[in-house]
PDB file of C-alpha atoms in Angstrom:
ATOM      1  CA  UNK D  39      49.389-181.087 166.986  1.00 65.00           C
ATOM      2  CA  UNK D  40      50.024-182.936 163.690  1.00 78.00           C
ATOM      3  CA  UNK D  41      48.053-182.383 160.495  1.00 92.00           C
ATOM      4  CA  UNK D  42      48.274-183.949 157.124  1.00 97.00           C
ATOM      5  CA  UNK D  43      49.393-181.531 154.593  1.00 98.00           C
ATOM      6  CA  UNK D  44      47.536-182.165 151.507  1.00 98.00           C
ATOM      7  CA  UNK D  45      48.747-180.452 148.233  1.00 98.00           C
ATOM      8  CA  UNK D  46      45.316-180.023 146.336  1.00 98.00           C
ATOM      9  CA  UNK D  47      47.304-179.434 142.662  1.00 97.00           C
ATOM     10  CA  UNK D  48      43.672-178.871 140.910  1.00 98.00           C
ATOM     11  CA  UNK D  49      42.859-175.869 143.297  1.00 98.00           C
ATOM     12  CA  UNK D  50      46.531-174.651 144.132  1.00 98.00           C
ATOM     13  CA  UNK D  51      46.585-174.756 147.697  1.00 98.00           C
ATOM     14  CA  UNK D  52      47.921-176.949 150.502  1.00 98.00           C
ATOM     15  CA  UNK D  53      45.652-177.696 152.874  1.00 98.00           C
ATOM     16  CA  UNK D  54      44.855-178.904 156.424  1.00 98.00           C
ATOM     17  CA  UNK D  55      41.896-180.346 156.937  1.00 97.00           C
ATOM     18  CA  UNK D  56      40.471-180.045 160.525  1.00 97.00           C
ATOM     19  CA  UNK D  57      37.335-180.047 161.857  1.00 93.00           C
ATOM     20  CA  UNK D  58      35.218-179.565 159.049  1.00 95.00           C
ATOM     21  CA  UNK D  59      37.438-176.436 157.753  1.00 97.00           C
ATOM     22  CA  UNK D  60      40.240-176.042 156.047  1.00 98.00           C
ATOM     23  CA  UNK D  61      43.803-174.045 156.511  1.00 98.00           C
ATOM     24  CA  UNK D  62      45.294-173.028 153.503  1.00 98.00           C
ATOM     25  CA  UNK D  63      47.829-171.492 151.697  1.00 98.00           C
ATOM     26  CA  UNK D  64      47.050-170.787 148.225  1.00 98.00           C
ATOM     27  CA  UNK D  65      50.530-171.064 145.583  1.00 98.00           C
ATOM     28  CA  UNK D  66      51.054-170.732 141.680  1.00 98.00           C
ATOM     29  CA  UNK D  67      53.732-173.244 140.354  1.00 97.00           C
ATOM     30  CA  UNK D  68      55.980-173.094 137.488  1.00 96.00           C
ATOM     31  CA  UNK D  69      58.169-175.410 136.268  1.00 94.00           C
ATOM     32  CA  UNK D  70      60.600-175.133 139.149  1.00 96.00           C
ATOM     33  CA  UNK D  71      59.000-172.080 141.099  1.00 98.00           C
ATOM     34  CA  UNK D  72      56.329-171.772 143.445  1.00 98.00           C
ATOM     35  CA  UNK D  73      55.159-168.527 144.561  1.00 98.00           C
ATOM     36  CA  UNK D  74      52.984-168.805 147.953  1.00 98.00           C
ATOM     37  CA  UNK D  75      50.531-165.871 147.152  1.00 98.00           C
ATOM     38  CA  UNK D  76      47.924-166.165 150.610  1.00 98.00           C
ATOM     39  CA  UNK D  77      47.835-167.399 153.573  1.00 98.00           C
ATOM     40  CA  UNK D  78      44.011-168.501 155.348  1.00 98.00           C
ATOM     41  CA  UNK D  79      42.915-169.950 158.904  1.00 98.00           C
ATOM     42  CA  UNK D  80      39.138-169.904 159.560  1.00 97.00           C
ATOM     43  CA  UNK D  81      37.871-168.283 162.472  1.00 97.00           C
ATOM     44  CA  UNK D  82      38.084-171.116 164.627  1.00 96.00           C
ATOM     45  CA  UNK D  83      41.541-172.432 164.054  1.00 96.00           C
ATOM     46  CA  UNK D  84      42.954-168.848 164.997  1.00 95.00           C
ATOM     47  CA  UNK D  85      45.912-168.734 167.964  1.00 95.00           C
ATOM     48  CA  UNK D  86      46.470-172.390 167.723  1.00 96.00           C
ATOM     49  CA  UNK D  87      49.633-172.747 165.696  1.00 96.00           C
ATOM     50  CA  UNK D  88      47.589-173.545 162.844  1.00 97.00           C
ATOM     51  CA  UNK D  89      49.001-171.048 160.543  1.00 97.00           C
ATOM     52  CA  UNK D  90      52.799-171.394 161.351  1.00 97.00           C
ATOM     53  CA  UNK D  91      52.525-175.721 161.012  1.00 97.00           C
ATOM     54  CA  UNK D  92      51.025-175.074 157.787  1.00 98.00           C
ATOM     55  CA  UNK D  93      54.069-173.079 156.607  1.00 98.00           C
ATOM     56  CA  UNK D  94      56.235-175.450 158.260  1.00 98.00           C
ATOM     57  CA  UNK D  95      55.054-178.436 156.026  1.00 98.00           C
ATOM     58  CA  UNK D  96      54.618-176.399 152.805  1.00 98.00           C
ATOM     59  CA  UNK D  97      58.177-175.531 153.552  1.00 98.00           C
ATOM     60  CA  UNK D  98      59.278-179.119 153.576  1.00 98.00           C
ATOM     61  CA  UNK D  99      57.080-180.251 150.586  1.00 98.00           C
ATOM     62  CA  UNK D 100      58.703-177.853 148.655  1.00 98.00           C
ATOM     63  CA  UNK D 101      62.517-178.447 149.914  1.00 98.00           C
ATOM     64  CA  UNK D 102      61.799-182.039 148.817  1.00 98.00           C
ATOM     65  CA  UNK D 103      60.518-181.016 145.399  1.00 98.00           C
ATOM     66  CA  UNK D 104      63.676-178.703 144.901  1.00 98.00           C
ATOM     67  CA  UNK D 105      61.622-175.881 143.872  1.00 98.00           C
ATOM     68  CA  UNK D 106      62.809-172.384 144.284  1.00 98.00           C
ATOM     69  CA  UNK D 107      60.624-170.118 146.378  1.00 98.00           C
ATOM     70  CA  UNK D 108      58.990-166.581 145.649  1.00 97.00           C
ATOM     71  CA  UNK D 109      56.929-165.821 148.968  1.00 97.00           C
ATOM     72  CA  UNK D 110      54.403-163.057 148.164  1.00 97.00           C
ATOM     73  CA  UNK D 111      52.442-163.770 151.449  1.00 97.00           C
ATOM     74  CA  UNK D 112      53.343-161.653 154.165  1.00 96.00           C
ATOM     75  CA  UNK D 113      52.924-164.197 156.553  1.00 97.00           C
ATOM     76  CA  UNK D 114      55.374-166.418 154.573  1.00 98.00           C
ATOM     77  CA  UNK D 115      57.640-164.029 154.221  1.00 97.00           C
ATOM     78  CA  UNK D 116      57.418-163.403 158.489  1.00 97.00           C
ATOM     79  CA  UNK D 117      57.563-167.317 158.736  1.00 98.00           C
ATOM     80  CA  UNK D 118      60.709-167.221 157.293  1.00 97.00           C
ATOM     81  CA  UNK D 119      62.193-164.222 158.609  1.00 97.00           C
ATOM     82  CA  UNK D 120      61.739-166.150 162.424  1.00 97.00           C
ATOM     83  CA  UNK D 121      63.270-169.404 161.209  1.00 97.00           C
ATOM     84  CA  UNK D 122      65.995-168.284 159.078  1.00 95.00           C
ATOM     85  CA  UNK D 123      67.389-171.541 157.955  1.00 96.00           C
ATOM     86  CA  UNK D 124      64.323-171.434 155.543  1.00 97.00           C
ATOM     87  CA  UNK D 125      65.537-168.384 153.444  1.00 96.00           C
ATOM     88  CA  UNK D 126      67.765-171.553 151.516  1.00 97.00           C
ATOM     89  CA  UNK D 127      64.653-172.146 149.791  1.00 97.00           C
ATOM     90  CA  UNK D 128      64.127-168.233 148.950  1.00 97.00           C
ATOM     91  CA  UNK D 129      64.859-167.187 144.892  1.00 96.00           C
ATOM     92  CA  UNK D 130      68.187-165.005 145.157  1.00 93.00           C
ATOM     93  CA  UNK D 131      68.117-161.564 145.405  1.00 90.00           C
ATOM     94  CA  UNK D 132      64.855-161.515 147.435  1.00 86.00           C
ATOM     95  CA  UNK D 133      64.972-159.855 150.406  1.00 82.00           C
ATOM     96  CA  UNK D 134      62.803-161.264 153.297  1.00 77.00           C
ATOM     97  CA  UNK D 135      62.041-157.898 154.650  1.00 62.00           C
TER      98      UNK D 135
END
């Protein structure tokens, strides 16, 4: 299924919108950081891939900004540790445990 990743700067979060609800994964940004701080799939959207597509793109948005990434969410941080090729993204010296 595709979704349209929305980057909601006022709130900090990227979000899905679907179905009346909304995926999200809240962030704090510096200058050239982001730090993805929580993960959130309603109820309903549970066991459909919501949460892993929603990394996926937030992943992407944030290669193509060039910012470096601190992922305090441990499902980030599990994301990441499945699809490896992500940890380019990662700040060095932090181990995706």
């Amino acid at each position: 299924m595709e979704y349209k990743l929305i980057d909601n700067t006022e709130a900090k979060q990227y979000e899905y919108h679907i179905n009346g609800v909304i995926a999200k994964i809240e962030y704090i940004r510096t200058k050239d950081k982001i730090y993805l701080t929580h993960t959130e799939v309603p109820k309903e959207l549970e066991g459909q891939g919501v949460a892993s597509a929603l990394v996926k793109d937030v992943l992407k948005d944030i290669e193509s900004k060039e910012l470096t990434l601190i992922p305090m969410c441990p499902f980030v941080a599990s994301y990441i540790k499945r699809h490896p090729d992500w940890k380019k993204l990662v700040l060095k010296g932090i181990n995706i445990a």
